[in-house]
mmCIF file with all atom_site columns, C-alpha atoms in Angstrom:
data_model
loop_
_atom_site.group_PDB
_atom_site.id
_atom_site.type_symbol
_atom_site.label_atom_id
_atom_site.label_alt_id
_atom_site.label_comp_id
_atom_site.label_asym_id
_atom_site.label_entity_id
_atom_site.label_seq_id
_atom_site.pdbx_PDB_ins_code
_atom_site.Cartn_x
_atom_site.Cartn_y
_atom_site.Cartn_z
_atom_site.occupancy
_atom_site.B_iso_or_equiv
_atom_site.pdbx_formal_charge
_atom_site.auth_seq_id
_atom_site.auth_comp_id
_atom_site.auth_asym_id
_atom_site.auth_atom_id
_atom_site.pdbx_PDB_model_num
ATOM 1   C CA . MET A 1 1   ? 0.000   0.000  0.000  1.00 49.00 ? 869  MET A CA 1
ATOM 2   C CA . GLU A 1 2   ? 1.291   3.470  -0.849 1.00 48.00 ? 870  GLU A CA 1
ATOM 3   C CA . THR A 1 3   ? 0.357   6.772  0.824  1.00 51.00 ? 871  THR A CA 1
ATOM 4   C CA . ASP A 1 4   ? 1.875   9.995  -0.543 1.00 56.00 ? 872  ASP A CA 1
ATOM 5   C CA . GLY A 1 5   ? 4.853   8.150  -1.910 1.00 58.00 ? 873  GLY A CA 1
ATOM 6   C CA . VAL A 1 6   ? 5.419   6.182  1.323  1.00 65.00 ? 874  VAL A CA 1
ATOM 7   C CA . HIS A 1 7   ? 5.052   2.428  1.187  1.00 73.00 ? 875  HIS A CA 1
ATOM 8   C CA . LEU A 1 8   ? 3.218   0.859  4.111  1.00 68.00 ? 876  LEU A CA 1
ATOM 9   C CA . THR A 1 9   ? 3.773   -2.652 5.276  1.00 78.00 ? 877  THR A CA 1
ATOM 10  C CA . PRO A 1 10  ? 0.703   -4.870 5.625  1.00 77.00 ? 878  PRO A CA 1
ATOM 11  C CA . GLN A 1 11  ? 0.943   -4.504 9.406  1.00 80.00 ? 879  GLN A CA 1
ATOM 12  C CA . GLN A 1 12  ? 1.006   -0.684 9.151  1.00 73.00 ? 880  GLN A CA 1
ATOM 13  C CA . ALA A 1 13  ? -1.950  -0.736 6.774  1.00 67.00 ? 881  ALA A CA 1
ATOM 14  C CA . ARG A 1 14  ? -3.937  -2.948 9.185  1.00 74.00 ? 882  ARG A CA 1
ATOM 15  C CA . ALA A 1 15  ? -3.031  -0.643 12.090 1.00 71.00 ? 883  ALA A CA 1
ATOM 16  C CA . ALA A 1 16  ? -4.164  2.415  10.104 1.00 67.00 ? 884  ALA A CA 1
ATOM 17  C CA . LEU A 1 17  ? -7.418  0.658  9.216  1.00 68.00 ? 885  LEU A CA 1
ATOM 18  C CA . ALA A 1 18  ? -7.961  -0.295 12.870 1.00 69.00 ? 886  ALA A CA 1
ATOM 19  C CA . ASP A 1 19  ? -7.387  3.348  13.882 1.00 64.00 ? 887  ASP A CA 1
ATOM 20  C CA . THR A 1 20  ? -9.916  4.483  11.279 1.00 65.00 ? 888  THR A CA 1
ATOM 21  C CA . ARG A 1 21  ? -12.479 2.005  12.583 1.00 66.00 ? 889  ARG A CA 1
ATOM 22  C CA . ARG A 1 22  ? -11.801 3.052  16.180 1.00 64.00 ? 890  ARG A CA 1
ATOM 23  C CA . ILE A 1 23  ? -12.245 6.745  15.321 1.00 56.00 ? 891  ILE A CA 1
ATOM 24  C CA . SER A 1 24  ? -15.434 5.996  13.404 1.00 56.00 ? 892  SER A CA 1
ATOM 25  C CA . ALA A 1 25  ? -16.828 3.959  16.295 1.00 55.00 ? 893  ALA A CA 1
ATOM 26  C CA . SER A 1 26  ? -15.894 6.726  18.745 1.00 53.00 ? 894  SER A CA 1
ATOM 27  C CA . ALA A 1 27  ? -17.701 9.346  16.633 1.00 51.00 ? 895  ALA A CA 1
ATOM 28  C CA . ALA A 1 28  ? -20.776 7.120  16.384 1.00 52.00 ? 896  ALA A CA 1
ATOM 29  C CA . GLU A 1 29  ? -20.699 6.598  20.158 1.00 52.00 ? 897  GLU A CA 1
ATOM 30  C CA . LEU A 1 30  ? -20.544 10.342 20.777 1.00 49.00 ? 898  LEU A CA 1
ATOM 31  C CA . ALA A 1 31  ? -23.389 10.897 18.322 1.00 50.00 ? 899  ALA A CA 1
ATOM 32  C CA . ALA A 1 32  ? -25.492 8.433  20.315 1.00 51.00 ? 900  ALA A CA 1
ATOM 33  C CA . THR A 1 33  ? -24.813 10.298 23.550 1.00 57.00 ? 901  THR A CA 1
ATOM 34  C CA . PRO A 1 34  ? -27.958 11.812 25.029 1.00 64.00 ? 902  PRO A CA 1
ATOM 35  C CA . TRP A 1 35  ? -28.432 15.479 24.371 1.00 73.00 ? 903  TRP A CA 1
ATOM 36  C CA . PRO A 1 36  ? -27.611 17.862 27.203 1.00 79.00 ? 904  PRO A CA 1
ATOM 37  C CA . THR A 1 37  ? -30.165 17.531 30.001 1.00 84.00 ? 905  THR A CA 1
ATOM 38  C CA . TRP A 1 38  ? -31.103 21.215 29.915 1.00 89.00 ? 906  TRP A CA 1
ATOM 39  C CA . PHE A 1 39  ? -31.915 20.907 26.215 1.00 88.00 ? 907  PHE A CA 1
ATOM 40  C CA . PHE A 1 40  ? -33.915 17.708 26.761 1.00 89.00 ? 908  PHE A CA 1
ATOM 41  C CA . VAL A 1 41  ? -35.973 19.584 29.384 1.00 92.00 ? 909  VAL A CA 1
ATOM 42  C CA . ALA A 1 42  ? -36.457 22.568 27.021 1.00 94.00 ? 910  ALA A CA 1
ATOM 43  C CA . LEU A 1 43  ? -37.511 20.251 24.183 1.00 92.00 ? 911  LEU A CA 1
ATOM 44  C CA . THR A 1 44  ? -39.960 18.394 26.427 1.00 95.00 ? 912  THR A CA 1
ATOM 45  C CA . LEU A 1 45  ? -41.524 21.649 27.644 1.00 96.00 ? 913  LEU A CA 1
ATOM 46  C CA . TYR A 1 46  ? -41.773 22.893 24.059 1.00 96.00 ? 914  TYR A CA 1
ATOM 47  C CA . VAL A 1 47  ? -43.538 19.800 22.722 1.00 95.00 ? 915  VAL A CA 1
ATOM 48  C CA . ALA A 1 48  ? -45.816 19.774 25.779 1.00 96.00 ? 916  ALA A CA 1
ATOM 49  C CA . ALA A 1 49  ? -46.784 23.416 25.166 1.00 97.00 ? 917  ALA A CA 1
ATOM 50  C CA . LEU A 1 50  ? -47.487 22.972 21.448 1.00 96.00 ? 918  LEU A CA 1
ATOM 51  C CA . PRO A 1 51  ? -50.911 21.279 21.744 1.00 97.00 ? 919  PRO A CA 1
ATOM 52  C CA . LEU A 1 52  ? -52.167 23.879 24.214 1.00 96.00 ? 920  LEU A CA 1
ATOM 53  C CA . THR A 1 53  ? -50.884 26.722 22.070 1.00 97.00 ? 921  THR A CA 1
ATOM 54  C CA . TYR A 1 54  ? -52.360 25.310 18.865 1.00 95.00 ? 922  TYR A CA 1
ATOM 55  C CA . GLY A 1 55  ? -55.602 24.765 20.752 1.00 96.00 ? 923  GLY A CA 1
ATOM 56  C CA . GLY A 1 56  ? -55.650 28.402 21.799 1.00 95.00 ? 924  GLY A CA 1
ATOM 57  C CA . ILE A 1 57  ? -55.033 29.496 18.234 1.00 95.00 ? 925  ILE A CA 1
ATOM 58  C CA . ALA A 1 58  ? -57.642 27.114 16.804 1.00 94.00 ? 926  ALA A CA 1
ATOM 59  C CA . ALA A 1 59  ? -60.318 27.805 19.434 1.00 92.00 ? 927  ALA A CA 1
ATOM 60  C CA . ASP A 1 60  ? -63.654 28.994 18.061 1.00 84.00 ? 928  ASP A CA 1
ATOM 61  C CA . SER A 1 61  ? -63.580 31.975 20.409 1.00 87.00 ? 929  SER A CA 1
ATOM 62  C CA . ASP A 1 62  ? -61.015 33.346 22.836 1.00 87.00 ? 930  ASP A CA 1
ATOM 63  C CA . TRP A 1 63  ? -59.933 30.535 25.158 1.00 91.00 ? 931  TRP A CA 1
ATOM 64  C CA . LEU A 1 64  ? -57.965 31.656 28.214 1.00 91.00 ? 932  LEU A CA 1
ATOM 65  C CA . LEU A 1 65  ? -56.199 34.283 26.063 1.00 94.00 ? 933  LEU A CA 1
ATOM 66  C CA . PRO A 1 66  ? -57.173 36.205 22.936 1.00 95.00 ? 934  PRO A CA 1
ATOM 67  C CA . ARG A 1 67  ? -56.121 34.506 19.677 1.00 94.00 ? 935  ARG A CA 1
ATOM 68  C CA . PRO A 1 68  ? -53.395 37.131 18.908 1.00 95.00 ? 936  PRO A CA 1
ATOM 69  C CA . ALA A 1 69  ? -51.861 36.403 22.303 1.00 96.00 ? 937  ALA A CA 1
ATOM 70  C CA . TRP A 1 70  ? -51.768 32.669 21.473 1.00 96.00 ? 938  TRP A CA 1
ATOM 71  C CA . VAL A 1 71  ? -50.057 33.479 18.168 1.00 96.00 ? 939  VAL A CA 1
ATOM 72  C CA . GLY A 1 72  ? -47.540 35.581 20.114 1.00 97.00 ? 940  GLY A CA 1
ATOM 73  C CA . VAL A 1 73  ? -46.975 32.698 22.538 1.00 97.00 ? 941  VAL A CA 1
ATOM 74  C CA . MET A 1 74  ? -46.422 30.300 19.606 1.00 97.00 ? 942  MET A CA 1
ATOM 75  C CA . LEU A 1 75  ? -43.942 32.620 17.914 1.00 97.00 ? 943  LEU A CA 1
ATOM 76  C CA . THR A 1 76  ? -42.115 33.268 21.183 1.00 97.00 ? 944  THR A CA 1
ATOM 77  C CA . ILE A 1 77  ? -41.774 29.643 22.284 1.00 97.00 ? 945  ILE A CA 1
ATOM 78  C CA . THR A 1 78  ? -40.701 28.620 18.782 1.00 96.00 ? 946  THR A CA 1
ATOM 79  C CA . ALA A 1 79  ? -38.055 31.364 18.649 1.00 98.00 ? 947  ALA A CA 1
ATOM 80  C CA . VAL A 1 80  ? -36.791 30.383 22.115 1.00 96.00 ? 948  VAL A CA 1
ATOM 81  C CA . TYR A 1 81  ? -36.684 26.704 21.103 1.00 94.00 ? 949  TYR A CA 1
ATOM 82  C CA . VAL A 1 82  ? -34.758 27.450 17.881 1.00 95.00 ? 950  VAL A CA 1
ATOM 83  C CA . ALA A 1 83  ? -32.301 29.637 19.811 1.00 96.00 ? 951  ALA A CA 1
ATOM 84  C CA . LEU A 1 84  ? -31.787 26.941 22.456 1.00 94.00 ? 952  LEU A CA 1
ATOM 85  C CA . LEU A 1 85  ? -31.308 24.303 19.740 1.00 90.00 ? 953  LEU A CA 1
ATOM 86  C CA . SER A 1 86  ? -28.652 26.502 18.160 1.00 91.00 ? 954  SER A CA 1
ATOM 87  C CA . VAL A 1 87  ? -26.867 26.990 21.496 1.00 91.00 ? 955  VAL A CA 1
ATOM 88  C CA . ALA A 1 88  ? -27.123 23.294 22.373 1.00 87.00 ? 956  ALA A CA 1
ATOM 89  C CA . SER A 1 89  ? -25.775 22.294 18.967 1.00 84.00 ? 957  SER A CA 1
ATOM 90  C CA . ARG A 1 90  ? -22.833 24.686 19.166 1.00 87.00 ? 958  ARG A CA 1
ATOM 91  C CA . VAL A 1 91  ? -21.928 23.757 22.776 1.00 84.00 ? 959  VAL A CA 1
ATOM 92  C CA . TRP A 1 92  ? -22.284 20.052 22.057 1.00 80.00 ? 960  TRP A CA 1
ATOM 93  C CA . ARG A 1 93  ? -20.178 20.242 18.881 1.00 81.00 ? 961  ARG A CA 1
ATOM 94  C CA . ASN A 1 94  ? -17.460 22.190 20.734 1.00 83.00 ? 962  ASN A CA 1
ATOM 95  C CA . ARG A 1 95  ? -17.463 19.717 23.631 1.00 78.00 ? 963  ARG A CA 1
ATOM 96  C CA . THR A 1 96  ? -17.705 16.433 21.720 1.00 75.00 ? 964  THR A CA 1
ATOM 97  C CA . GLY A 1 97  ? -16.611 17.213 18.178 1.00 76.00 ? 965  GLY A CA 1
ATOM 98  C CA . VAL A 1 98  ? -19.882 15.861 16.728 1.00 72.00 ? 966  VAL A CA 1
ATOM 99  C CA . ALA A 1 99  ? -23.192 17.544 16.027 1.00 71.00 ? 967  ALA A CA 1
ATOM 100 C CA . LEU A 1 100 ? -26.454 16.871 17.843 1.00 67.00 ? 968  LEU A CA 1
ATOM 101 C CA . ARG A 1 101 ? -28.090 14.126 15.841 1.00 67.00 ? 969  ARG A CA 1
ATOM 102 C CA . PHE A 1 102 ? -31.734 13.423 15.107 1.00 65.00 ? 970  PHE A CA 1
ATOM 103 C CA . ASP A 1 103 ? -30.991 10.274 13.124 1.00 67.00 ? 971  ASP A CA 1
ATOM 104 C CA . VAL A 1 104 ? -29.194 7.989  15.582 1.00 66.00 ? 972  VAL A CA 1
ATOM 105 C CA . LEU A 1 105 ? -32.279 6.047  16.654 1.00 68.00 ? 973  LEU A CA 1
ATOM 106 C CA . PRO A 1 106 ? -33.711 3.431  14.302 1.00 71.00 ? 974  PRO A CA 1
ATOM 107 C CA . LYS A 1 107 ? -35.945 4.727  11.504 1.00 80.00 ? 975  LYS A CA 1
ATOM 108 C CA . ARG A 1 108 ? -38.715 2.320  12.569 1.00 78.00 ? 976  ARG A CA 1
ATOM 109 C CA . ALA A 1 109 ? -38.970 4.339  15.799 1.00 75.00 ? 977  ALA A CA 1
ATOM 110 C CA . THR A 1 110 ? -38.369 7.844  14.497 1.00 80.00 ? 978  THR A CA 1
ATOM 111 C CA . LEU A 1 111 ? -40.493 7.879  11.336 1.00 85.00 ? 979  LEU A CA 1
ATOM 112 C CA . PRO A 1 112 ? -43.802 7.165  13.124 1.00 86.00 ? 980  PRO A CA 1
ATOM 113 C CA . VAL A 1 113 ? -43.030 9.937  15.621 1.00 85.00 ? 981  VAL A CA 1
ATOM 114 C CA . VAL A 1 114 ? -41.999 12.407 12.926 1.00 85.00 ? 982  VAL A CA 1
ATOM 115 C CA . ALA A 1 115 ? -45.256 11.705 11.098 1.00 90.00 ? 983  ALA A CA 1
ATOM 116 C CA . GLY A 1 116 ? -47.488 11.089 14.118 1.00 92.00 ? 984  GLY A CA 1
ATOM 117 C CA . LEU A 1 117 ? -46.572 13.909 16.473 1.00 91.00 ? 985  LEU A CA 1
ATOM 118 C CA . PRO A 1 118 ? -47.730 16.712 14.139 1.00 92.00 ? 986  PRO A CA 1
ATOM 119 C CA . VAL A 1 119 ? -50.959 14.798 13.471 1.00 94.00 ? 987  VAL A CA 1
ATOM 120 C CA . LEU A 1 120 ? -51.459 14.381 17.224 1.00 94.00 ? 988  LEU A CA 1
ATOM 121 C CA . VAL A 1 121 ? -50.833 18.057 17.977 1.00 93.00 ? 989  VAL A CA 1
ATOM 122 C CA . VAL A 1 122 ? -52.941 19.448 15.130 1.00 94.00 ? 990  VAL A CA 1
ATOM 123 C CA . GLY A 1 123 ? -55.592 16.757 15.563 1.00 96.00 ? 991  GLY A CA 1
ATOM 124 C CA . ALA A 1 124 ? -56.002 17.664 19.227 1.00 97.00 ? 992  ALA A CA 1
ATOM 125 C CA . ALA A 1 125 ? -56.451 21.338 18.283 1.00 96.00 ? 993  ALA A CA 1
ATOM 126 C CA . VAL A 1 126 ? -59.071 20.413 15.679 1.00 96.00 ? 994  VAL A CA 1
ATOM 127 C CA . ALA A 1 127 ? -60.870 18.111 18.128 1.00 96.00 ? 995  ALA A CA 1
ATOM 128 C CA . PHE A 1 128 ? -60.811 20.890 20.723 1.00 96.00 ? 996  PHE A CA 1
ATOM 129 C CA . ARG A 1 129 ? -62.275 23.367 18.249 1.00 94.00 ? 997  ARG A CA 1
ATOM 130 C CA . LEU A 1 130 ? -65.037 20.929 17.300 1.00 95.00 ? 998  LEU A CA 1
ATOM 131 C CA . THR A 1 131 ? -65.927 19.811 20.834 1.00 95.00 ? 999  THR A CA 1
ATOM 132 C CA . GLY A 1 132 ? -64.707 22.605 23.081 1.00 93.00 ? 1000 GLY A CA 1
ATOM 133 C CA . TRP A 1 133 ? -63.309 19.969 25.467 1.00 95.00 ? 1001 TRP A CA 1
ATOM 134 C CA . PRO A 1 134 ? -59.725 20.848 26.580 1.00 96.00 ? 1002 PRO A CA 1
ATOM 135 C CA . GLY A 1 135 ? -59.042 17.209 27.489 1.00 97.00 ? 1003 GLY A CA 1
ATOM 136 C CA . TRP A 1 136 ? -57.889 16.663 23.894 1.00 97.00 ? 1004 TRP A CA 1
ATOM 137 C CA . LEU A 1 137 ? -55.188 19.285 24.347 1.00 97.00 ? 1005 LEU A CA 1
ATOM 138 C CA . ILE A 1 138 ? -54.124 17.993 27.744 1.00 97.00 ? 1006 ILE A CA 1
ATOM 139 C CA . ALA A 1 139 ? -53.914 14.404 26.479 1.00 97.00 ? 1007 ALA A CA 1
ATOM 140 C CA . SER A 1 140 ? -51.922 15.508 23.434 1.00 97.00 ? 1008 SER A CA 1
ATOM 141 C CA . SER A 1 141 ? -49.605 17.556 25.649 1.00 97.00 ? 1009 SER A CA 1
ATOM 142 C CA . LEU A 1 142 ? -48.966 14.609 27.973 1.00 97.00 ? 1010 LEU A CA 1
ATOM 143 C CA . ILE A 1 143 ? -48.391 12.206 25.068 1.00 96.00 ? 1011 ILE A CA 1
ATOM 144 C CA . SER A 1 144 ? -45.995 14.665 23.402 1.00 95.00 ? 1012 SER A CA 1
ATOM 145 C CA . ALA A 1 145 ? -44.015 15.073 26.630 1.00 96.00 ? 1013 ALA A CA 1
ATOM 146 C CA . GLY A 1 146 ? -43.997 11.282 27.066 1.00 95.00 ? 1014 GLY A CA 1
ATOM 147 C CA . VAL A 1 147 ? -42.598 10.818 23.569 1.00 92.00 ? 1015 VAL A CA 1
ATOM 148 C CA . SER A 1 148 ? -39.833 13.322 24.318 1.00 90.00 ? 1016 SER A CA 1
ATOM 149 C CA . VAL A 1 149 ? -38.939 11.539 27.557 1.00 91.00 ? 1017 VAL A CA 1
ATOM 150 C CA . GLY A 1 150 ? -39.082 8.179  25.778 1.00 88.00 ? 1018 GLY A CA 1
ATOM 151 C CA . PHE A 1 151 ? -36.683 9.310  23.085 1.00 83.00 ? 1019 PHE A CA 1
ATOM 152 C CA . HIS A 1 152 ? -34.305 10.740 25.664 1.00 83.00 ? 1020 HIS A CA 1
ATOM 153 C CA . LEU A 1 153 ? -34.333 7.452  27.573 1.00 85.00 ? 1021 LEU A CA 1
ATOM 154 C CA . ALA A 1 154 ? -33.754 5.579  24.308 1.00 80.00 ? 1022 ALA A CA 1
ATOM 155 C CA . PHE A 1 155 ? -30.711 7.776  23.642 1.00 75.00 ? 1023 PHE A CA 1
ATOM 156 C CA . VAL A 1 156 ? -29.440 7.088  27.169 1.00 76.00 ? 1024 VAL A CA 1
ATOM 157 C CA . ARG A 1 157 ? -29.929 3.342  26.644 1.00 77.00 ? 1025 ARG A CA 1
ATOM 158 C CA . LEU A 1 158 ? -28.236 3.476  23.241 1.00 71.00 ? 1026 LEU A CA 1
ATOM 159 C CA . HIS A 1 159 ? -25.309 5.335  24.757 1.00 67.00 ? 1027 HIS A CA 1
ATOM 160 C CA . ARG A 1 160 ? -24.953 2.805  27.586 1.00 70.00 ? 1028 ARG A CA 1
ATOM 161 C CA . LYS A 1 161 ? -24.922 -0.058 25.079 1.00 68.00 ? 1029 LYS A CA 1
ATOM 162 C CA . SER A 1 162 ? -22.183 1.613  23.019 1.00 60.00 ? 1030 SER A CA 1
ATOM 163 C CA . ALA A 1 163 ? -20.071 2.566  26.047 1.00 57.00 ? 1031 ALA A CA 1
#
């Protein structure tokens, strides 16, 4: 094997390949590390607030707050979440050398959540508008928070397996 004009022995080539595999495995392990706890808490609060906020926006008449206030709440919590995601990503990348990852868990677990959570949140708001019963929003909020906690625990479990 030749690298930049230098001939490697078979043993050196195997050692270089082993180092490459070790580095790759280390990066994958870091990527599977749970997100920072403060960001997990912020994400959980955000997804728990979404159904209630959408419900307030979708309500037939003012519910707890006027509709413009609900829109303001939605814009504010979304801006705060995006800012916290940016901070978490930058801090995590600086500390670990890898980016926060959304794709570490198996697709069979993530795809139903990516498709189902928006349906759950919007569906609860629609059901609330049609029935006026806030239980839809509360149930959706609790399920959303449960999904966030479940994914965090799955990341923790995945990290423990790889460690």
